[in-house]
């Protein structure tokens, strides 16, 4: 994982542990390299509600509201959405303080999501909640999913682009697929809703508790096995090659 500096040489990335450093798409066994997509790297401290304060590093946040009702949640999202052309985007949150009730949430949400609500309570938002371990989307009731979590725990959220599915982790353990066929343009989001709650986010600048790169390798092996079971007709393969060459301005190669 890295980026190109002004002199054109490859430089080390600040998000060295983020598995989505490469922007690639796979189709019928063919890999297409795309221009690097910008990755979420910090919290958006401009548009968050007044119930939370973010640290100067823009990677940790604390709840300062009272948590009296369902519209005084302090939710905050990243500066950019999850990239679309990568096998996996993943991030983690460490619970620094579970506050009075441990009413925390980690998940993904669309750009129009209300930051006064918990991820999962509104449409186009998906959350794993701390106090009951349930998963939520467009509902305040949720469904049974995983264990509850609190102070000292490291919880993670992953988006698998091939299946548009979301999974969560707790202390390095994969908890299973929570949601499938989710929409594009989702932002990493956390919600806090009781006094003194605090979390620190890791977008890949430090090692994850969960082995995200091993998970990417497993996804790739599964994809290759599926591709091997389906032999594409010769005409389809020729059409894919032609489209690829034309897309990348290699028309002369077709002559």
CSV table of C-alpha atoms in Angstrom, one decimal:
chain,number,residue,atom,x,y,z
A,1,UNK,CA,0.0,0.0,0.0
A,2,UNK,CA,1.4,3.4,-0.9
A,3,UNK,CA,1.1,6.4,-3.1
A,4,UNK,CA,3.2,8.2,-5.7
A,5,UNK,CA,5.1,11.3,-4.5
A,6,UNK,CA,5.6,14.5,-6.6
A,7,UNK,CA,8.8,13.0,-8.0
A,8,UNK,CA,6.9,10.0,-9.2
A,9,UNK,CA,8.5,7.5,-6.9
A,10,UNK,CA,6.5,5.3,-4.6
A,11,UNK,CA,6.3,6.6,-1.1
A,12,UNK,CA,5.1,4.8,2.1
A,13,UNK,CA,1.4,5.4,2.9
A,14,UNK,CA,0.1,6.7,6.1
A,15,UNK,CA,-2.5,4.0,5.9
A,16,UNK,CA,-0.1,1.1,5.6
A,17,UNK,CA,-2.4,-1.5,7.1
A,18,UNK,CA,-5.5,-0.6,5.1
A,19,UNK,CA,-6.3,-3.6,2.8
A,20,UNK,CA,-8.1,-1.4,0.2
A,21,UNK,CA,-4.9,0.4,-0.9
A,22,UNK,CA,-5.3,-0.9,-4.4
A,23,UNK,CA,-8.1,0.1,-6.7
A,24,UNK,CA,-8.9,-2.9,-8.8
A,25,UNK,CA,-12.0,-4.5,-10.3
A,26,UNK,CA,-12.3,-8.2,-11.3
A,27,UNK,CA,-14.6,-9.5,-14.1
A,28,UNK,CA,-14.4,-13.0,-15.5
A,29,UNK,CA,-11.0,-13.5,-14.1
A,30,UNK,CA,-9.6,-10.3,-15.7
A,31,UNK,CA,-8.1,-7.6,-13.4
A,32,UNK,CA,-8.4,-4.0,-14.4
A,33,UNK,CA,-6.3,-1.4,-12.6
A,34,UNK,CA,-8.1,1.9,-12.0
A,35,UNK,CA,-6.8,5.3,-10.8
A,36,UNK,CA,-6.2,5.2,-7.1
A,37,UNK,CA,-9.3,6.2,-5.1
A,38,UNK,CA,-8.9,8.4,-2.1
A,39,UNK,CA,-9.5,6.6,1.1
A,40,UNK,CA,-11.2,7.7,4.3
A,41,UNK,CA,-8.4,8.8,6.5
A,42,UNK,CA,-10.0,10.9,9.3
A,43,UNK,CA,-13.3,12.0,10.8
A,44,UNK,CA,-15.3,14.8,9.2
A,45,UNK,CA,-15.2,17.4,12.0
A,46,UNK,CA,-17.1,20.1,10.1
A,47,UNK,CA,-20.5,18.5,9.9
A,48,UNK,CA,-20.8,16.6,13.2
A,49,UNK,CA,-23.5,17.5,15.8
A,50,UNK,CA,-22.9,19.6,18.9
A,51,UNK,CA,-23.2,16.6,21.2
A,52,UNK,CA,-19.7,15.4,20.5
A,53,UNK,CA,-16.2,16.8,20.5
A,54,UNK,CA,-13.4,15.4,18.2
A,55,UNK,CA,-9.7,15.4,19.1
A,56,UNK,CA,-7.2,17.4,17.0
A,57,UNK,CA,-6.0,14.2,15.3
A,58,UNK,CA,-9.6,13.7,13.9
A,59,UNK,CA,-9.4,10.0,14.9
A,60,UNK,CA,-11.0,10.0,18.3
A,61,UNK,CA,-14.3,11.5,19.7
A,62,UNK,CA,-16.2,11.9,23.0
A,63,UNK,CA,-19.9,12.4,23.7
A,64,UNK,CA,-20.7,15.5,25.8
A,65,UNK,CA,-24.5,15.4,25.5
A,66,UNK,CA,-27.0,14.0,28.0
A,67,UNK,CA,-28.4,11.2,25.9
A,68,UNK,CA,-32.0,11.8,27.0
A,69,UNK,CA,-33.9,11.0,23.7
A,70,UNK,CA,-33.5,9.4,20.3
A,71,UNK,CA,-32.5,12.6,18.5
A,72,UNK,CA,-29.5,13.7,20.7
A,73,UNK,CA,-27.1,11.0,19.4
A,74,UNK,CA,-23.7,12.2,18.5
A,75,UNK,CA,-22.8,10.4,15.2
A,76,UNK,CA,-19.8,11.3,13.1
A,77,UNK,CA,-18.6,10.0,9.8
A,78,UNK,CA,-15.3,10.0,7.8
A,79,UNK,CA,-14.1,12.6,5.3
A,80,UNK,CA,-14.7,10.2,2.4
A,81,UNK,CA,-16.9,7.2,1.6
A,82,UNK,CA,-15.6,3.7,1.3
A,83,UNK,CA,-13.8,3.1,-2.0
A,84,UNK,CA,-15.8,1.1,-4.6
A,85,UNK,CA,-13.0,-0.6,-6.5
A,86,UNK,CA,-11.3,-2.8,-3.9
A,87,UNK,CA,-12.0,-6.2,-2.5
A,88,UNK,CA,-12.4,-5.0,1.1
A,89,UNK,CA,-12.6,-1.8,3.0
A,90,UNK,CA,-12.2,-2.1,6.8
A,91,UNK,CA,-11.8,0.1,9.9
A,92,UNK,CA,-11.8,-0.4,13.6
A,93,UNK,CA,-12.9,1.5,16.8
A,94,UNK,CA,-11.4,1.1,20.2
A,95,UNK,CA,-13.7,1.9,23.1
A,96,UNK,CA,-11.8,4.2,25.4
A,97,UNK,CA,-14.8,4.8,27.7
A,98,UNK,CA,-18.2,3.1,27.6
A,99,UNK,CA,-19.8,6.1,29.4
A,100,UNK,CA,-22.9,5.7,31.6
A,101,UNK,CA,-24.8,3.2,29.4
A,102,UNK,CA,-22.5,2.0,26.7
A,103,UNK,CA,-24.9,3.2,24.0
A,104,UNK,CA,-22.2,3.0,21.2
A,105,UNK,CA,-22.5,2.0,17.6
A,106,UNK,CA,-20.2,1.3,14.7
A,107,UNK,CA,-21.3,0.9,11.1
A,108,UNK,CA,-21.7,2.5,7.6
A,109,UNK,CA,-24.2,5.2,6.5
A,110,UNK,CA,-25.0,7.2,3.4
A,111,UNK,CA,-24.3,10.9,2.9
A,112,UNK,CA,-27.8,12.0,3.7
A,113,UNK,CA,-27.9,10.1,7.0
A,114,UNK,CA,-28.9,12.3,10.0
A,115,UNK,CA,-25.9,12.6,12.4
A,116,UNK,CA,-28.4,13.0,15.3
A,117,UNK,CA,-29.3,9.4,15.0
A,118,UNK,CA,-27.6,6.0,15.5
A,119,UNK,CA,-26.3,4.2,12.5
A,120,UNK,CA,-28.9,1.6,11.7
A,121,UNK,CA,-31.9,3.5,12.9
A,122,UNK,CA,-32.4,5.3,9.6
A,123,UNK,CA,-32.6,4.1,5.9
A,124,UNK,CA,-29.3,3.6,4.1
A,125,UNK,CA,-27.5,3.1,7.4
A,126,UNK,CA,-26.1,-0.1,9.0
A,127,UNK,CA,-25.0,-0.5,12.6
A,128,UNK,CA,-23.7,-3.0,15.2
A,129,UNK,CA,-24.8,-1.7,18.6
A,130,UNK,CA,-22.8,-2.1,21.8
A,131,UNK,CA,-25.4,-2.4,24.5
A,132,UNK,CA,-27.3,-5.4,23.0
A,133,UNK,CA,-25.0,-6.7,20.3
A,134,UNK,CA,-27.8,-6.4,17.8
A,135,UNK,CA,-27.5,-5.3,14.1
A,136,UNK,CA,-29.7,-2.5,12.9
A,137,UNK,CA,-30.8,-1.1,9.5
A,138,UNK,CA,-33.8,1.2,9.1
A,139,UNK,CA,-35.1,0.1,12.5
A,140,UNK,CA,-34.9,0.9,16.2
A,141,UNK,CA,-35.6,-2.7,17.1
A,142,UNK,CA,-32.7,-4.5,15.4
A,143,UNK,CA,-32.0,-8.2,15.0
A,144,UNK,CA,-29.9,-10.7,17.0
A,145,UNK,CA,-26.3,-10.7,15.7
A,146,UNK,CA,-23.3,-10.8,18.0
A,147,UNK,CA,-22.1,-10.2,21.5
A,148,UNK,CA,-22.4,-6.9,23.4
A,149,UNK,CA,-19.2,-4.8,23.6
A,150,UNK,CA,-17.8,-2.1,25.8
A,151,UNK,CA,-14.8,-0.5,27.4
A,152,UNK,CA,-11.5,-1.9,26.1
A,153,UNK,CA,-13.0,-3.8,23.2
A,154,UNK,CA,-11.9,-3.3,19.6
A,155,UNK,CA,-14.8,-3.5,17.1
A,156,UNK,CA,-14.4,-3.4,13.4
A,157,UNK,CA,-16.6,-3.0,10.3
A,158,UNK,CA,-15.8,-4.4,6.8
A,159,UNK,CA,-17.4,-3.8,3.4
A,160,UNK,CA,-16.9,-6.5,0.8
A,161,UNK,CA,-17.5,-4.9,-2.6
A,162,UNK,CA,-18.0,-8.0,-4.7
A,163,UNK,CA,-21.1,-8.9,-2.7
A,164,UNK,CA,-21.9,-5.5,-1.3
A,165,UNK,CA,-21.9,-7.1,2.1
A,166,UNK,CA,-21.0,-5.8,5.6
A,167,UNK,CA,-19.5,-7.8,8.4
A,168,UNK,CA,-18.4,-6.8,11.9
A,169,UNK,CA,-15.6,-8.0,14.2
A,170,UNK,CA,-15.0,-7.9,17.9
A,171,UNK,CA,-11.4,-8.2,19.3
A,172,UNK,CA,-10.2,-9.7,16.1
A,173,UNK,CA,-13.0,-12.3,15.6
A,174,UNK,CA,-15.1,-12.2,12.5
A,175,UNK,CA,-18.8,-12.3,13.6
A,176,UNK,CA,-20.3,-13.2,10.2
A,177,UNK,CA,-22.1,-11.3,7.5
A,178,UNK,CA,-24.6,-8.9,8.9
A,179,UNK,CA,-26.0,-7.2,5.7
A,180,UNK,CA,-25.9,-8.0,2.0
A,181,UNK,CA,-26.7,-6.0,-1.2
A,182,UNK,CA,-26.1,-2.7,0.5
A,183,UNK,CA,-26.1,0.6,-1.6
A,184,UNK,CA,-22.9,2.4,-2.8
A,185,UNK,CA,-21.4,5.5,-1.3
A,186,UNK,CA,-21.4,4.5,2.4
A,187,UNK,CA,-19.3,6.3,5.0
A,188,UNK,CA,-17.6,4.7,8.0
A,189,UNK,CA,-19.7,6.1,10.9
A,190,UNK,CA,-19.8,5.8,14.7
A,191,UNK,CA,-22.5,6.8,17.1
A,192,UNK,CA,-22.3,7.7,20.8
A,193,UNK,CA,-25.3,8.3,23.0
A,194,UNK,CA,-24.5,8.4,26.8
A,195,UNK,CA,-22.3,10.8,28.8
A,196,UNK,CA,-18.5,10.4,28.6
A,197,UNK,CA,-18.5,7.7,25.9
A,198,UNK,CA,-15.3,7.9,23.9
A,199,UNK,CA,-13.8,5.9,21.0
A,200,UNK,CA,-10.6,6.0,18.9
A,201,UNK,CA,-10.7,5.1,15.2
A,202,UNK,CA,-8.1,3.2,13.2
A,203,UNK,CA,-8.4,3.6,9.4
A,204,UNK,CA,-5.3,1.6,8.7
A,205,UNK,CA,-2.5,3.8,10.1
A,206,UNK,CA,-1.9,1.1,12.8
A,207,UNK,CA,-2.2,-2.7,12.8
A,208,UNK,CA,-5.7,-4.0,13.1
A,209,UNK,CA,-6.9,-6.5,15.7
A,210,UNK,CA,-8.5,-8.4,12.8
A,211,UNK,CA,-6.3,-9.9,10.1
A,212,UNK,CA,-7.9,-7.9,7.2
A,213,UNK,CA,-5.2,-8.9,4.7
A,214,UNK,CA,-5.7,-12.6,5.4
A,215,UNK,CA,-9.4,-12.0,4.8
A,216,UNK,CA,-8.7,-10.4,1.5
A,217,UNK,CA,-6.6,-13.4,0.5
A,218,UNK,CA,-9.5,-15.7,1.4
A,219,UNK,CA,-11.9,-13.6,-0.6
A,220,UNK,CA,-9.6,-13.8,-3.6
A,221,UNK,CA,-9.2,-17.6,-3.3
A,222,UNK,CA,-13.0,-18.0,-3.2
A,223,UNK,CA,-13.4,-15.8,-6.2
A,224,UNK,CA,-10.8,-17.8,-8.2
A,225,UNK,CA,-12.5,-21.0,-7.2
A,226,UNK,CA,-15.9,-19.7,-8.4
A,227,UNK,CA,-14.4,-18.5,-11.7
A,228,UNK,CA,-12.8,-21.9,-12.3
A,229,UNK,CA,-16.3,-23.5,-12.1
A,230,UNK,CA,-17.6,-21.3,-14.8
A,231,UNK,CA,-16.0,-21.5,-18.2
A,232,UNK,CA,-16.8,-18.4,-20.3
A,233,UNK,CA,-17.6,-18.9,-24.0
A,234,UNK,CA,-14.8,-18.0,-26.4
A,235,UNK,CA,-16.9,-15.2,-27.9
A,236,UNK,CA,-17.5,-13.6,-24.5
A,237,UNK,CA,-13.8,-13.7,-23.7
A,238,UNK,CA,-12.9,-12.1,-27.0
A,239,UNK,CA,-15.5,-9.4,-26.4
A,240,UNK,CA,-14.1,-8.7,-22.9
A,241,UNK,CA,-10.6,-8.5,-24.3
A,242,UNK,CA,-11.7,-6.1,-27.0
A,243,UNK,CA,-13.6,-3.9,-24.5
A,244,UNK,CA,-10.6,-3.8,-22.2
A,245,UNK,CA,-8.2,-2.8,-25.0
A,246,UNK,CA,-10.5,-0.1,-26.3
A,247,UNK,CA,-11.1,1.2,-22.8
A,248,UNK,CA,-7.4,1.7,-22.2
A,249,UNK,CA,-6.7,3.2,-25.6
A,250,UNK,CA,-4.9,0.1,-27.0
A,251,UNK,CA,-6.8,0.1,-30.3
A,252,UNK,CA,-3.7,-0.6,-32.3
A,253,UNK,CA,-3.4,-3.9,-30.6
A,254,UNK,CA,-6.7,-5.0,-32.1
A,255,UNK,CA,-5.4,-4.5,-35.7
